[in-house]
Short mmCIF file of C-alpha atoms in Angstrom, two decimals:
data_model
loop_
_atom_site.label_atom_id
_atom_site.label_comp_id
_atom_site.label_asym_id
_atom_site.label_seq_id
_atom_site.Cartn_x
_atom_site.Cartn_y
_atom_site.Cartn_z
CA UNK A 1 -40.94 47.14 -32.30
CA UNK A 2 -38.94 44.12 -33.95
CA UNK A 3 -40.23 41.00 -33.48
CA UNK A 4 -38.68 38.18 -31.92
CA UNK A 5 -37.17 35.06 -33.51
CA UNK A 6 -39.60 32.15 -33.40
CA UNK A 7 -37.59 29.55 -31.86
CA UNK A 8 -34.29 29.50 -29.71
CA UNK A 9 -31.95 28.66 -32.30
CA UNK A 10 -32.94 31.84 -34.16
CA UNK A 11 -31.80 34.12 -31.49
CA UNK A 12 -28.42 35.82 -31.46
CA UNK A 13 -26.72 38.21 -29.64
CA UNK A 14 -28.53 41.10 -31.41
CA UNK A 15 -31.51 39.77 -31.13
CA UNK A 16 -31.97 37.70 -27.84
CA UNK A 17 -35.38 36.77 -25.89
CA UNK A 18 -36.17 38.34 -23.24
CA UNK A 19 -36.38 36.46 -19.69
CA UNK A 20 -40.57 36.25 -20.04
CA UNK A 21 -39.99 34.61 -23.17
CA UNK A 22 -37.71 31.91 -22.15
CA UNK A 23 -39.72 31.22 -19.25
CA UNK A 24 -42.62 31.33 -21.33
CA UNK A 25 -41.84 29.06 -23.78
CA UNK A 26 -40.46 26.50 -20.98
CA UNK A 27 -43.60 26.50 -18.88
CA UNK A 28 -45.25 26.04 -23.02
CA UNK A 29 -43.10 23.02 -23.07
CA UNK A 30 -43.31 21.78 -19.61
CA UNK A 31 -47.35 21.45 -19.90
CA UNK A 32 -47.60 19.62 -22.90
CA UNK A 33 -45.95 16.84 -20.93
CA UNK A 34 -48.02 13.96 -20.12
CA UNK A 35 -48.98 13.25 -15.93
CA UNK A 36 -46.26 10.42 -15.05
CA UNK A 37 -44.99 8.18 -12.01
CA UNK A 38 -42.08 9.35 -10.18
CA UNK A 39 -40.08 7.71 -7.52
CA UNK A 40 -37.78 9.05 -4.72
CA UNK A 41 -37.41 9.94 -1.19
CA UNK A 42 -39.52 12.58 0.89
CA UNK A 43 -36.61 14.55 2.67
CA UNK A 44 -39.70 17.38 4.01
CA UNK A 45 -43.17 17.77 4.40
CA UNK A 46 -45.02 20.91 5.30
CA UNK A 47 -48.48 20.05 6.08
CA UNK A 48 -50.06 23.28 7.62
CA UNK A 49 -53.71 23.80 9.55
CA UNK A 50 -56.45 24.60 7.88
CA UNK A 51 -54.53 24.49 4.19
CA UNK A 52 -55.66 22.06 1.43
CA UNK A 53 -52.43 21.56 -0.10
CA UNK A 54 -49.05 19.91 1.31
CA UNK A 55 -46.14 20.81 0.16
CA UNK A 56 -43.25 18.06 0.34
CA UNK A 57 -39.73 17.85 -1.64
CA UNK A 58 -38.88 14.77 -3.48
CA UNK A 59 -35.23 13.59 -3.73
CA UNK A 60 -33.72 10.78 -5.48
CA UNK A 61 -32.25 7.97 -3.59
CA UNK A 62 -28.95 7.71 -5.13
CA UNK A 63 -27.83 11.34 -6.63
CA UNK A 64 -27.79 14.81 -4.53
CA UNK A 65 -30.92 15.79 -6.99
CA UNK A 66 -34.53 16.58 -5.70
CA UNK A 67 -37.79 18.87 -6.84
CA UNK A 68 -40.41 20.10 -4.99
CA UNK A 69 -44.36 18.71 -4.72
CA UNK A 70 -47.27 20.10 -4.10
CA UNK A 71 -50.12 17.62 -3.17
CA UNK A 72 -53.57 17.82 -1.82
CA UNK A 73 -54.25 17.25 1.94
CA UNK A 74 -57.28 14.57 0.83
CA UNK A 75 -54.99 12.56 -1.39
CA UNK A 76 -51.98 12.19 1.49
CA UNK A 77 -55.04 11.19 3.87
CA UNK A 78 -56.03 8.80 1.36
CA UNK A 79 -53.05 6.59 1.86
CA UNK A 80 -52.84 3.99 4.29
CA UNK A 81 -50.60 5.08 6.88
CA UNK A 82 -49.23 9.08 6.56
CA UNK A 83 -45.94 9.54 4.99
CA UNK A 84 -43.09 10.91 7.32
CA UNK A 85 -39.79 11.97 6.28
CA UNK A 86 -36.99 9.38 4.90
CA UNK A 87 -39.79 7.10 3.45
CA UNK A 88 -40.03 6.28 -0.04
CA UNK A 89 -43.21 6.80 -1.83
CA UNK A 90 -43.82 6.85 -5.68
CA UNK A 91 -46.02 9.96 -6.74
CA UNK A 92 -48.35 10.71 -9.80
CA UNK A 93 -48.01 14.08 -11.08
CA UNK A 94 -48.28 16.54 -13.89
CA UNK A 95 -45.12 18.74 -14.20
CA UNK A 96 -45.42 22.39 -13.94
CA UNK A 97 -43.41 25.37 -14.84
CA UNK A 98 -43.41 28.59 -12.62
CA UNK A 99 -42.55 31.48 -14.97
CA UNK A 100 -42.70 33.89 -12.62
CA UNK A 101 -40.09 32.27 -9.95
CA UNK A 102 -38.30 30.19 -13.17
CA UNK A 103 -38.41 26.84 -11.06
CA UNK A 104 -39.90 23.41 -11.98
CA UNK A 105 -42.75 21.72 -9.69
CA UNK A 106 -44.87 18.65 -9.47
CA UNK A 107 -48.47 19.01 -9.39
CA UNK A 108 -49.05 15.77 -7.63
CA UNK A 109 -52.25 13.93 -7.78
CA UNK A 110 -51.93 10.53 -6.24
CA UNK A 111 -49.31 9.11 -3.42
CA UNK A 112 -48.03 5.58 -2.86
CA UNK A 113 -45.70 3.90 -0.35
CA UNK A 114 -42.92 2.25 -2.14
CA UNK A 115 -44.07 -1.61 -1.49
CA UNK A 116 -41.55 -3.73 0.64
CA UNK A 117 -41.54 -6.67 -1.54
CA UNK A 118 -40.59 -4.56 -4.29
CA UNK A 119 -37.39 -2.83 -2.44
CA UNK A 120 -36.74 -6.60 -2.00
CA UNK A 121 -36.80 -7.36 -5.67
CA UNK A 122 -34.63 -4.38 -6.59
CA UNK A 123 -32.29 -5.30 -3.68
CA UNK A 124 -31.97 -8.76 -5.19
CA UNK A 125 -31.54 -7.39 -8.68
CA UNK A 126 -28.63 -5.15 -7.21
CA UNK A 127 -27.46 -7.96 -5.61
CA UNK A 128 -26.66 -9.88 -8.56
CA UNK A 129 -25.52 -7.26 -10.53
CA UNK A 130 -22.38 -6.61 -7.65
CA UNK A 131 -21.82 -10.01 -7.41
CA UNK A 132 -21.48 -10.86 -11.12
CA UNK A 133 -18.83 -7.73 -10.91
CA UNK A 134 -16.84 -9.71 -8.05
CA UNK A 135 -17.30 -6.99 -5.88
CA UNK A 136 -18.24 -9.99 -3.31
CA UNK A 137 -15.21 -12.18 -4.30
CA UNK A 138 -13.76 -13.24 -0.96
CA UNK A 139 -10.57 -12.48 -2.24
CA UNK A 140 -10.66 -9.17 -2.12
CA UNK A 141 -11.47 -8.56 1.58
CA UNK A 142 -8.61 -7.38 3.36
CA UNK A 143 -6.95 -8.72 6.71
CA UNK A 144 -7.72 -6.02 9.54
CA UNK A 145 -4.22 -4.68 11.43
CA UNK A 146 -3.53 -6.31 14.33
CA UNK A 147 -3.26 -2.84 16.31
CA UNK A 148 -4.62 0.17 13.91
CA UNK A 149 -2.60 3.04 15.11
CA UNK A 150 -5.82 4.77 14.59
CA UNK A 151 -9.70 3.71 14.53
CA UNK A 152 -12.02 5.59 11.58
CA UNK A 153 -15.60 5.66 13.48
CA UNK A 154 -19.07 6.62 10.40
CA UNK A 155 -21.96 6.57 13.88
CA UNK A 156 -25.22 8.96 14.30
CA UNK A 157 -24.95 11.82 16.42
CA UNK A 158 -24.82 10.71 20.39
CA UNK A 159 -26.18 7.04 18.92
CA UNK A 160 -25.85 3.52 20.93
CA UNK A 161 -24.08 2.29 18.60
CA UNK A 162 -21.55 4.90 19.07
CA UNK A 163 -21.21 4.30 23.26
CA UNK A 164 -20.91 0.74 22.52
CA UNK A 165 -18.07 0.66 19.77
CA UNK A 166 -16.11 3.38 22.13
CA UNK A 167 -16.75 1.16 25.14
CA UNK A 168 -16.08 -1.74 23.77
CA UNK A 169 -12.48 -0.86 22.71
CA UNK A 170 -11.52 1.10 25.11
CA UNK A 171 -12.55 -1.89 27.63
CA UNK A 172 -10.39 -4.39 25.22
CA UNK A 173 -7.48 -1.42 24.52
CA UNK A 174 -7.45 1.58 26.39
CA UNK A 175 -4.95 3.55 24.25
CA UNK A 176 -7.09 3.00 21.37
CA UNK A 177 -7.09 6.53 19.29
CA UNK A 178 -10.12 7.49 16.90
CA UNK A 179 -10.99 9.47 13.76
CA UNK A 180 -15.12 9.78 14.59
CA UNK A 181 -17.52 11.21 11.79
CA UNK A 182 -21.17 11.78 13.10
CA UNK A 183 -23.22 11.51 10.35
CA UNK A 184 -27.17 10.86 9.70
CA UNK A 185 -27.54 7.49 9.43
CA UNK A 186 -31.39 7.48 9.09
CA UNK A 187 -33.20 9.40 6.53
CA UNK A 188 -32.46 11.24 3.60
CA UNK A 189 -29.16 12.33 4.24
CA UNK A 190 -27.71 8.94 4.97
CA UNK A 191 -25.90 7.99 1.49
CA UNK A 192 -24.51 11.57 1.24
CA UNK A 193 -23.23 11.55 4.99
CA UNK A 194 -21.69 8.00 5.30
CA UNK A 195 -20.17 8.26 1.41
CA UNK A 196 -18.21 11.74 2.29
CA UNK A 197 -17.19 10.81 5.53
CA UNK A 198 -15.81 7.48 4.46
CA UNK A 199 -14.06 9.04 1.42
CA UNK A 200 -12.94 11.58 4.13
CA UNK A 201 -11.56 9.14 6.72
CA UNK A 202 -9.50 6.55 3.48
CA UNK A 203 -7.66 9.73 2.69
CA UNK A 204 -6.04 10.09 6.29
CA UNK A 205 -2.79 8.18 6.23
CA UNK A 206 -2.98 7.40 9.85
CA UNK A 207 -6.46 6.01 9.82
CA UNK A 208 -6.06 2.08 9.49
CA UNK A 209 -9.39 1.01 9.89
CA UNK A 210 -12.64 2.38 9.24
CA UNK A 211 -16.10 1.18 11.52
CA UNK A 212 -19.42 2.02 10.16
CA UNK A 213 -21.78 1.66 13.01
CA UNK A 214 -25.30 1.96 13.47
CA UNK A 215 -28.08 0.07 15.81
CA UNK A 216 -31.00 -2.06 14.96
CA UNK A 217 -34.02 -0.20 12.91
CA UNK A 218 -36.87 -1.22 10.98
CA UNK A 219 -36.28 -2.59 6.97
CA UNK A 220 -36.32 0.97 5.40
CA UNK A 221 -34.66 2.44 7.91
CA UNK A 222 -31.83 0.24 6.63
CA UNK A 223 -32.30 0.86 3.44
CA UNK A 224 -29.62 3.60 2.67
CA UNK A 225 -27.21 1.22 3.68
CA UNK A 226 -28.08 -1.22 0.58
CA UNK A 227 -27.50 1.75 -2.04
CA UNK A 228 -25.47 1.20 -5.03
CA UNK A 229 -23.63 4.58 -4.48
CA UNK A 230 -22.93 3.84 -1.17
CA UNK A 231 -21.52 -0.24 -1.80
CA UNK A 232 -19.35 1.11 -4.26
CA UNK A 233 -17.78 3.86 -2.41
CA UNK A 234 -17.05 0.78 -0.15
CA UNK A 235 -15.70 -1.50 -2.26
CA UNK A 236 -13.37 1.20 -3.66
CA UNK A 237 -11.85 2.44 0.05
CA UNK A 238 -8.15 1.58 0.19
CA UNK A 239 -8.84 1.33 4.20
CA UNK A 240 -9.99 -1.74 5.27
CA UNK A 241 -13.96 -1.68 6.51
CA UNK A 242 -15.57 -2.88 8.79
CA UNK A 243 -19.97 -3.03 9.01
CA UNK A 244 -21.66 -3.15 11.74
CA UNK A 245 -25.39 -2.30 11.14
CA UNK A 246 -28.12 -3.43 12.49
CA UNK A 247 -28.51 -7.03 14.60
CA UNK A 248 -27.41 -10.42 13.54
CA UNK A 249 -30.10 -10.78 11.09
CA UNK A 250 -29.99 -7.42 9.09
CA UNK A 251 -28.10 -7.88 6.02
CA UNK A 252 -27.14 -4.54 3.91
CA UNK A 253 -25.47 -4.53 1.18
CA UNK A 254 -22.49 -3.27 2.32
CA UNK A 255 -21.85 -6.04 4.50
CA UNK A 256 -21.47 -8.19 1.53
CA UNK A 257 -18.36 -5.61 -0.31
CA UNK A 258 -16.76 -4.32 3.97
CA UNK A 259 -13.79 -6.67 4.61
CA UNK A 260 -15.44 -7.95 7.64
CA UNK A 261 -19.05 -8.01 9.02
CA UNK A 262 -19.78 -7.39 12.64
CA UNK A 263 -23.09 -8.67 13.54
CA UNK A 264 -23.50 -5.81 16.13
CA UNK A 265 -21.25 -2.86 16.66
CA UNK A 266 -20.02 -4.41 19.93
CA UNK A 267 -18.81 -7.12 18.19
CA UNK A 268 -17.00 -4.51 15.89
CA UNK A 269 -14.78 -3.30 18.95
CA UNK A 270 -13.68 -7.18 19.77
CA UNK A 271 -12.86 -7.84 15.91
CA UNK A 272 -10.68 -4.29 15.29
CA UNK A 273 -8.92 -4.42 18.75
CA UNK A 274 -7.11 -7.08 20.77
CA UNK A 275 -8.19 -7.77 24.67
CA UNK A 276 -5.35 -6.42 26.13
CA UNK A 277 -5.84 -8.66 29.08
CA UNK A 278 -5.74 -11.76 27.04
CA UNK A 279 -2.28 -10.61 25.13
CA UNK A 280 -0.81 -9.79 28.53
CA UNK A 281 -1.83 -13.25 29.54
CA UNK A 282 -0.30 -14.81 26.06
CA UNK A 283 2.94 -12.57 26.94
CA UNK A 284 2.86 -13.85 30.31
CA UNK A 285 2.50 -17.91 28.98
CA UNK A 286 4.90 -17.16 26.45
CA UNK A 287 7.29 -15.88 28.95
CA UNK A 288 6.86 -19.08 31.15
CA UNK A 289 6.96 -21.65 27.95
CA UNK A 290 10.51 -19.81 26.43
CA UNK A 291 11.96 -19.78 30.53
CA UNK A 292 10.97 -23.57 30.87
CA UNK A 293 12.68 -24.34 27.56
CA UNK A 294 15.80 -22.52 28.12
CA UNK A 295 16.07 -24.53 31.26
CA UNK A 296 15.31 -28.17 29.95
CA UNK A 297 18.13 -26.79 26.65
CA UNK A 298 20.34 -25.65 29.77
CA UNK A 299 20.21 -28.75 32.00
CA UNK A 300 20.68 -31.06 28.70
CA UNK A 301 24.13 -29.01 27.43
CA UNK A 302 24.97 -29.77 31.13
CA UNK A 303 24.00 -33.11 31.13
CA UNK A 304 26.40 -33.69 28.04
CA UNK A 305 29.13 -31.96 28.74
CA UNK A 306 29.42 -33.85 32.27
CA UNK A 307 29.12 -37.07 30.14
CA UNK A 308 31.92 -35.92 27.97
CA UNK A 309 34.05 -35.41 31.30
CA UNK A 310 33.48 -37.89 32.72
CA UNK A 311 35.40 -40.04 29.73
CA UNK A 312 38.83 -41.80 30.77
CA UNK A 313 40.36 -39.75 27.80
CA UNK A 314 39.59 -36.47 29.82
CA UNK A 315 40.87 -37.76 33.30
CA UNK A 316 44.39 -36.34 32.96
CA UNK A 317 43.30 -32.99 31.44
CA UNK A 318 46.98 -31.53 31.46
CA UNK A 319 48.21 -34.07 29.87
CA UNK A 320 46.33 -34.05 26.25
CA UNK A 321 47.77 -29.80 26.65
CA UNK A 322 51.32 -31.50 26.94
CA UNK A 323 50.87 -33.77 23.98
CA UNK A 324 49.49 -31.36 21.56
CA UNK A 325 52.06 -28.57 23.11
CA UNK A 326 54.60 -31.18 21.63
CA UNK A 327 52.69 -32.07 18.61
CA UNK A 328 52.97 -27.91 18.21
CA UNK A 329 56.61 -27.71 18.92
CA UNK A 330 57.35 -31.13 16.18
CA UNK A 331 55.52 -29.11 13.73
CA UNK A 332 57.50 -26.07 14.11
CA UNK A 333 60.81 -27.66 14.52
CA UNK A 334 60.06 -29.10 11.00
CA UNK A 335 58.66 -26.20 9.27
CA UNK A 336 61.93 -24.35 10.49
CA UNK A 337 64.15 -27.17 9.12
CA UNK A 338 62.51 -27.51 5.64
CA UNK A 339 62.83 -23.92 5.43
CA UNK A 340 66.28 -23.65 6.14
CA UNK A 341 66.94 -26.86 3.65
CA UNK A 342 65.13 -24.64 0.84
CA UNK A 343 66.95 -21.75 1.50
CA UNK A 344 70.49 -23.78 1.28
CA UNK A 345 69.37 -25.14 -2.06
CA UNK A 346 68.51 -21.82 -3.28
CA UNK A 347 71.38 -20.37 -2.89
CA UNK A 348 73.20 -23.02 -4.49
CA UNK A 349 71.56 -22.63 -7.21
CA UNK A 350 71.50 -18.65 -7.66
CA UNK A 351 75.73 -19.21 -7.09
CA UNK A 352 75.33 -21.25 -10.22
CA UNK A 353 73.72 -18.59 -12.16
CA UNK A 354 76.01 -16.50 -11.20
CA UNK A 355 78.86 -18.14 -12.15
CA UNK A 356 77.25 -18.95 -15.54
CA UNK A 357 76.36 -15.82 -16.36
CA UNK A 358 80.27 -14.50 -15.36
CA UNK A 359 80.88 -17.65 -18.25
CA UNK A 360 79.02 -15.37 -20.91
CA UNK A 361 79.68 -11.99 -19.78
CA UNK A 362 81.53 -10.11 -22.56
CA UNK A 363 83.07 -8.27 -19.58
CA UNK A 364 84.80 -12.16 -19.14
CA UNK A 365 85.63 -12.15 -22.83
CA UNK A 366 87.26 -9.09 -22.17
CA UNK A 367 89.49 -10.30 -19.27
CA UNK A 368 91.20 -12.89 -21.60
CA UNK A 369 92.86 -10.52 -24.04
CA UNK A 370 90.39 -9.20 -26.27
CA UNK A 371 89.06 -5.70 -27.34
CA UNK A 372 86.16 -3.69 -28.55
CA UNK A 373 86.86 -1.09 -31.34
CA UNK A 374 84.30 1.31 -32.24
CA UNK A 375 84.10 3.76 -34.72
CA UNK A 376 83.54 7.59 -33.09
CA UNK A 377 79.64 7.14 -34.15
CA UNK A 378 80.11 4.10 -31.36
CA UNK A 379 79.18 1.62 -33.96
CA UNK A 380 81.48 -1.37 -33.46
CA UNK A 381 84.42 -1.69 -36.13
CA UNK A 382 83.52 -5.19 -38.39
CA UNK A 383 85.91 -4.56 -41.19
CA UNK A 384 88.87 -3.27 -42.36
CA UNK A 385 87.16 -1.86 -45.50
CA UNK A 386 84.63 0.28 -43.00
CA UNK A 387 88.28 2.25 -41.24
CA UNK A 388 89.06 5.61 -42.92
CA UNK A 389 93.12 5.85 -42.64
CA UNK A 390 92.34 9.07 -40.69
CA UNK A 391 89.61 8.00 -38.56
CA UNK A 392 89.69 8.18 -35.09
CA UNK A 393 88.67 4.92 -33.14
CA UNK A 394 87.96 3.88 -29.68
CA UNK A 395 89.15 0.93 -28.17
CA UNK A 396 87.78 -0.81 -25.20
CA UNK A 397 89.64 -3.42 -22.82
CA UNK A 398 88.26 -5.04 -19.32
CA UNK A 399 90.17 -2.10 -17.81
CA UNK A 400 89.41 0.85 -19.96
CA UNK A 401 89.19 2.01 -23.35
CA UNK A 402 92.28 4.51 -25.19
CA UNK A 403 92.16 6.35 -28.93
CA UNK A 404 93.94 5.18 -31.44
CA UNK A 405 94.76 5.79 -35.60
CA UNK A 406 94.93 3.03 -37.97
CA UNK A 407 98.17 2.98 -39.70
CA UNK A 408 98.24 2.69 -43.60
CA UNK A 409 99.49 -0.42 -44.60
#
């Protein structure tokens, strides 16, 4: 039998490894690393009767990544209150290499609740980091619409907060129309949940506002909404959005990068939606202030224009027609006489041309005795010299032109 090649970048397609030996010399790998601390997020624990080992999967708080844990019962009785689903605990553990299935587990040894004042610290840090990137610039919030055509609504399943933001608009605008994404908003699935439906609602065209809405909870339970995955998919929405989580003094991160904060969702519903009471009312006083103007503009025109008539000029009415009737007629009378003048001199003056141009007319030149010989070419005879003795030439009078010879002298 041949033997195999020693290390992976021996093998070729000739001569592979076989599956044991991958997984062989992974779980070889795997166990010469060192026990280490690992944070994330417990999205399950199965903690069954009468067995000495948990088994709980870990995921990370900000990517869709998680691996599986197996702990002892004694060590998650050890801790001071029992870990539940959604919290965040830190875990020492060796890693471990399952040939047989191919997967990678954690061999945990020791379980720790991820300390508040530490989340606090790391929330700060975060903080600081978004703010020195201007994601918190004022200047980039965006005014909501006056009327969205249509309301985006991120809410738990069959929440509070969902009744109240639906209530509260519909109260305020009854034709209100919503886009509504039920989504976890507690536990592991939170980031994943809010960040798709959000990305989901900015890409609808008729969606002009987008709500994210949950109640009051306890500091972790807040938590997801302070994650750096979830602020950014925020702060990069082309929708405006609006937070609403928590109570007045709950402060996620996202309220920081939304366009506006809501300090509960009810608030939410009077800051996306006009009282449509209240605008009927403004119609209404609008109405009344334009009708009163028009009246005082109305009774002043009126006011002037029976000052104006009440002038001595205006007393005989007809007779300022009659005067600039006549001023009218004068005019015209005028306008026909200088017209008739420049006419007259006009034509006294094209009679002129006339009779100068008869003055110069060859045709005139003609009429007094003289003639126009012309060789049979039609160029005009100049001299004697130019005549042939039996050349044929035309002569022209005013009344008509005849042939004639020269004679020889």
């Amino acid at each position: 039998m041949p033997s195999l090649p020693p290390t992976a970048r021996d093998t070729t397609a000739s001569s592979p490894w076989p599956v044991r030996t991958l997984s062989m010399k992974m779980s070889d790998y795997v166990a010469k690393m060192s026990p280490l601390w690992v944070e994330g997020q417990i999205v399950q624990l199965n903690r069954r009767p009468g067995l000495t080992t948990a088994f709980l999967t870990l995921r990370d708080t900000d990517v869709d990544m998680s691996l599986s844990v197996a702990i002892p019962v004694g060590a998650l009785d050890a801790m001071p209150s029992p870990p539940a689903p959604g919290a965040r605990v830190v875990v020492h553990a060796k890693p471990t290499f399952w040939t047989k299935r191919g997967s990678l587990q954690l061999e945990a040894r020791q379980m720790r609740h991820v300390g508040v004042g530490e989340l606090l610290a790391r929330l700060e840090h975060l903080k600081s980091v978004l703010r020195s990137e201007g994601l918190f610039d004022p200047a980039r919030k965006r005014p909501l619409p006056f009327l969205p055509r249509c309301i985006g609504l991120i809410v738990g399943r069959n929440t509070a907060a969902e009744r109240d933001v639906l209530a509260g608009v519909r109260r305020r605008w009854p034709a209100a129309a919503f886009e509504i994404r039920a989504v976890a908003v507690q536990g592991a699935d939170t980031v994943r949940g809010v960040t798709g439906a959000l990305r989901e609602l900015d890409a609808l065209p008729h969606v002009e506002v987008i709500v994210i809405a949950r109640g009051g909870g306890a500091f972790e339970d807040l938590l997801p909404f302070s994650n750096e995955t979830l602020v950014r998919a925020v702060a990069a929405t082309q929708t405006p959005v609006v937070s609403a989580i928590g109570h007045e003094t709950d402060n996620p991160l996202i309220d920081f990068v939304a366009d506006l904060r809501a300090s509960t969702p009810t608030h939410a519903a009077a800051a996306i939606v006009p009282e449509i009471a209240a605008e009927l009312r403004g119609l209404a006083t609008a109405g009344q202030r334009a009708r009163v103007a028009l009246t005082r503009r109305i009774g002043r025109e009126r006011e002037r224009l029976q000052a104006l008539m009440s002038r001595p000029v205006m007393a005989d009415r007809a007779g300022i027609v009659a005067q600039h009737r006549a001023d009218v007629h004068d005019l015209s009378r005028r306008g026909r006489d200088r017209l008739a003048d420049l006419v007259l001199r006009e034509v006294d003056r094209t009679d002129g041309l006339l009779r100068h141009l008869r003055a110069v007319s060859p045709a005139h030149t003609l009429e007094r005795g003289y003639a126009v010989i012309r060789h049979a070419d039609g160029a005009i005879v100049r001299d004697r010299a130019d005549v042939e003795t039996t050349e044929l030439l035309r002569v022209t009078v005013a009344r008509g032109d005849f042939a004639v010879r020269p004679v020889s002298a």
